[in-house]
Every structure is written in C-alpha cells, then in structure tokens.
C-alpha positions as semicolon CSV with decimal commas, in nm:
position;residue;x (nm);y (nm);z (nm)
1;M;0,232;3,262;-0,222
2;S;0,457;2,958;-0,179
3;R;0,295;2,619;-0,137
4;T;0,411;2,379;0,135
5;P;0,566;2,073;-0,030
6;V;0,368;1,749;-0,008
7;L;0,657;1,583;0,173
8;E;1,016;1,625;0,281
9;R;1,284;1,364;0,226
10;T;1,458;1,282;0,555
11;E;1,705;0,999;0,616
12;E;1,847;0,718;0,407
13;A;2,020;0,397;0,518
14;K;2,098;0,039;0,422
15;L;1,839;-0,214;0,539
16;P;1,945;-0,579;0,540
17;T;1,640;-0,805;0,590
18;K;1,574;-1,178;0,583
19;Y;1,420;-1,124;0,239
20;G;1,717;-0,935;0,095
21;S;1,916;-0,613;0,124
22;F;1,751;-0,282;0,046
23;R;1,793;0,092;0,084
24;I;1,535;0,262;0,304
25;V;1,449;0,630;0,257
26;G;1,222;0,825;0,493
27;F;0,976;1,097;0,396
28;T;0,769;1,321;0,624
29;D;0,438;1,464;0,504
30;R;0,265;1,792;0,600
31;K;0,087;1,623;0,892
32;G;0,413;1,487;1,037
33;N;0,353;1,125;0,929
34;T;0,658;0,928;0,820
35;H;0,641;0,715;0,505
36;V;0,925;0,512;0,360
37;A;1,053;0,379;0,032
38;L;1,226;0,044;0,030
39;I;1,451;0,042;-0,276
40;K;1,625;-0,242;-0,454
41;G;1,886;-0,157;-0,715
42;D;1,916;0,162;-0,919
43;V;1,574;0,312;-0,993
44;F;1,667;0,676;-1,069
45;G;1,553;0,756;-1,422
46;G;1,411;0,406;-1,442
47;E;1,143;0,291;-1,682
48;D;0,904;0,006;-1,603
49;V;1,022;-0,010;-1,242
50;L;0,847;-0,278;-1,039
51;V;0,656;-0,094;-0,763
52;R;0,441;-0,206;-0,472
53;I;0,246;0,074;-0,302
54;H;0,162;-0,069;0,038
55;S;-0,044;0,079;0,323
56;S;0,061;0,006;0,681
57;C;-0,116;-0,278;0,862
58;L;-0,005;-0,330;1,221
59;T;-0,226;-0,632;1,278
60;G;-0,133;-0,814;0,958
61;E;0,238;-0,730;0,948
62;S;0,336;-0,735;1,315
63;F;0,085;-0,977;1,466
64;G;0,027;-1,206;1,170
65;S;-0,349;-1,143;1,158
66;Q;-0,533;-1,365;0,914
67;R;-0,824;-1,122;0,882
68;C;-0,642;-0,966;0,586
69;D;-0,367;-1,045;0,337
70;C;-0,147;-0,740;0,406
71;G;0,145;-0,907;0,583
72;E;0,162;-1,177;0,319
73;Q;0,162;-0,920;0,038
74;L;0,444;-0,717;0,193
75;K;0,668;-1,023;0,233
76;R;0,594;-1,138;-0,122
77;A;0,678;-0,793;-0,259
78;M;1,013;-0,786;-0,076
79;K;1,103;-1,134;-0,204
80;L;1,002;-1,042;-0,557
81;L;1,208;-0,721;-0,562
82;E;1,508;-0,913;-0,433
83;A;1,465;-1,174;-0,707
84;E;1,418;-0,910;-0,980
85;G;1,710;-0,700;-0,857
86;R;1,528;-0,367;-0,899
87;G;1,215;-0,206;-0,765
88;V;1,050;0,004;-0,496
89;I;0,806;-0,061;-0,213
90;V;0,637;0,264;-0,113
91;Y;0,515;0,208;0,244
92;L;0,244;0,455;0,343
93;Q;0,109;0,531;0,691
94;Q;-0,254;0,463;0,597
95;E;-0,367;0,213;0,858
96;G;-0,702;0,046;0,803
97;G;-0,748;0,173;0,451
98;G;-0,685;0,528;0,569
99;I;-0,925;0,531;0,867
100;G;-0,660;0,482;1,138
101;L;-0,592;0,205;1,387
102;S;-0,871;0,282;1,637
103;N;-1,135;0,285;1,365
104;K;-0,985;-0,026;1,211
105;L;-1,042;-0,207;1,541
106;R;-1,403;-0,081;1,539
107;V;-1,440;-0,232;1,192
108;Y;-1,301;-0,562;1,323
109;H;-1,569;-0,560;1,596
110;M;-1,837;-0,488;1,337
111;Q;-1,707;-0,772;1,121
112;D;-1,746;-0,999;1,424
113;E;-2,111;-0,885;1,427
114;G;-2,159;-0,979;1,060
115;F;-2,079;-0,662;0,864
116;D;-1,833;-0,666;0,576
117;T;-1,548;-0,414;0,552
118;V;-1,727;-0,177;0,316
119;S;-2,051;-0,168;0,517
120;A;-1,861;-0,115;0,842
121;N;-1,659;0,175;0,698
122;V;-1,973;0,344;0,563
123;L;-2,161;0,301;0,892
124;L;-1,869;0,469;1,069
125;G;-1,896;0,766;0,830
126;F;-1,610;0,682;0,595
127;R;-1,587;0,602;0,227
128;P;-1,528;0,232;0,149
129;D;-1,159;0,318;0,097
130;E;-1,012;0,638;0,242
131;R;-0,663;0,592;0,101
132;S;-0,493;0,849;-0,123
133;Y;-0,185;0,794;-0,335
134;E;-0,067;1,156;-0,358
135;I;0,223;1,080;-0,122
136;A;0,315;0,765;-0,315
137;A;0,330;0,958;-0,642
138;S;0,545;1,229;-0,481
139;I;0,787;0,968;-0,343
140;L;0,821;0,798;-0,681
141;K;0,889;1,135;-0,847
142;D;1,148;1,219;-0,579
143;L;1,321;0,887;-0,647
144;G;1,334;0,967;-1,020
145;V;1,110;0,679;-1,126
146;R;0,978;0,753;-1,474
147;S;0,730;0,469;-1,527
148;V;0,610;0,173;-1,324
149;I;0,476;-0,179;-1,332
150;L;0,250;-0,192;-1,027
151;L;0,213;-0,494;-0,803
152;T;-0,158;-0,460;-0,726
153;S;-0,506;-0,595;-0,782
154;N;-0,661;-0,256;-0,694
155;T;-0,776;-0,086;-1,014
156;E;-0,847;0,243;-0,829
157;K;-0,483;0,256;-0,715
158;I;-0,373;0,233;-1,079
159;R;-0,608;0,515;-1,183
160;D;-0,511;0,736;-0,887
161;I;-0,137;0,699;-0,950
162;E;-0,185;0,784;-1,319
163;R;-0,394;1,092;-1,230
164;R;-0,102;1,209;-1,017
165;G;0,145;1,200;-1,304
166;I;0,305;0,857;-1,275
167;K;0,303;0,657;-1,598
168;V;0,174;0,304;-1,531
169;K;0,302;0,076;-1,807
170;G;0,126;-0,228;-1,664
171;F;0,048;-0,420;-1,349
172;R;0,083;-0,766;-1,204
173;K;-0,216;-0,901;-1,017
174;F;-0,102;-0,913;-0,659
175;G;-0,312;-1,041;-0,373
176;G;-0,287;-1,278;-0,083
177;K;-0,436;-1,619;-0,028
178;R;-0,778;-1,686;0,115
179;N;-0,809;-1,849;0,453
180;P;-1,107;-1,925;0,681
181;H;-1,066;-1,584;0,853
182;N;-1,042;-1,352;0,551
183;T;-1,290;-1,497;0,299
184;E;-1,555;-1,226;0,353
185;Y;-1,286;-0,954;0,350
186;M;-1,153;-1,083;0,016
187;E;-1,505;-1,108;-0,129
188;A;-1,581;-0,749;-0,027
189;K;-1,261;-0,630;-0,198
190;K;-1,356;-0,819;-0,515
191;K;-1,731;-0,756;-0,539
192;R;-1,772;-0,418;-0,372
193;M;-1,439;-0,245;-0,441
194;G;-1,350;-0,385;-0,783
195;H;-1,023;-0,554;-0,689
196;L;-0,906;-0,813;-0,940
197;I;-0,895;-1,105;-0,700
C-alpha cells in the first residue's frame, strides 16, 4: 500500500523584500495547508545551514501585536540570513502554537482575564504547545539540507527536528524583546515550556 507523501512541492519564485532578496518555495501538506521556505543562497547539500523554523502569527506579523515576539523574530531572521548570505526560514501554517486563529483569539481573551498562555491552552482542551515539526523536517530534506544551526530558544523544537532525521549541529538563542504587553507570555514560555529566554 502506497503512503501519501507528507507534502508536495508546488511553486518557486524570487522574493525581493526590504530585508533582502530570497527565493520562496511553496509546499502543500495532506490537509491542503500551504507552507513556504524562504531561502538565501545555495543550501542544497549544505552542512550547518542557518535555519529558522517559524510558525505563522497573523496578529504579530501583520498587525504588529506586542502580545508576542513573533513578528520581531521573523524580521530578525530575515535580516540575519541576508547578512550571512545563506540559510532557510521554514514558515509553517501553525497559528497560535498549532491551535488555529479562532482559538488563539480565545486565548487572548483568557489572558485578559488573568490566565497565562499555557493555562489557557489546557483549559481549552489543548496541550501547552500543539505544534509539530514533521512538515519542517520534510521541507528541509526536500531542499537537500544536511545539517542545521537552528535559530531558536525552544528546546522541544530542537529535539523534535532531530527525532525526524535532521541533524542539529547547534543553535543560536533566538527570542524577542520583552515589553509591557508580553511579559507574562515570555515568562510562561520560559518557566512552563522550557524556552531558553
């Protein structure tokens, strides 16, 4: 019996941005979600490729929300890849830590009522973090990346990527800045989810 592939590679194009020029490659998963890889330089067969695995965040990236550090991290990653001349940003459709946009807005409301991110997720019936990095690993393999240096402060992300067959040679601690609106969010990531903030 043949197994449906995890994802299908779709289109590829040049993507000039205000942070630098990249190649963008689309991938569609079994559920019909589109994920992309933003590529700087030649990464095929590459060792120790600088990689940021980033989950979508409409509020942080499009609206500039200060409840999180997602938008800031994405911009920093793009600038860093441009400066280094080689690397990949794997952009996954995993809004709200994998719980979706509607539930993310419910979590925001619960945060307004005094709950932290982890407690809100659990009360809604989710794990503290619902994200999976199976798609990210498949994209990196498709791109021919042999080993990576991850831009992350999430130790579970490192372990998950390694379990899925991507050699992690190291990581660079990568988080956003605290502000009056995200302090409790950052503390929950550090104390309750083990992020190296």
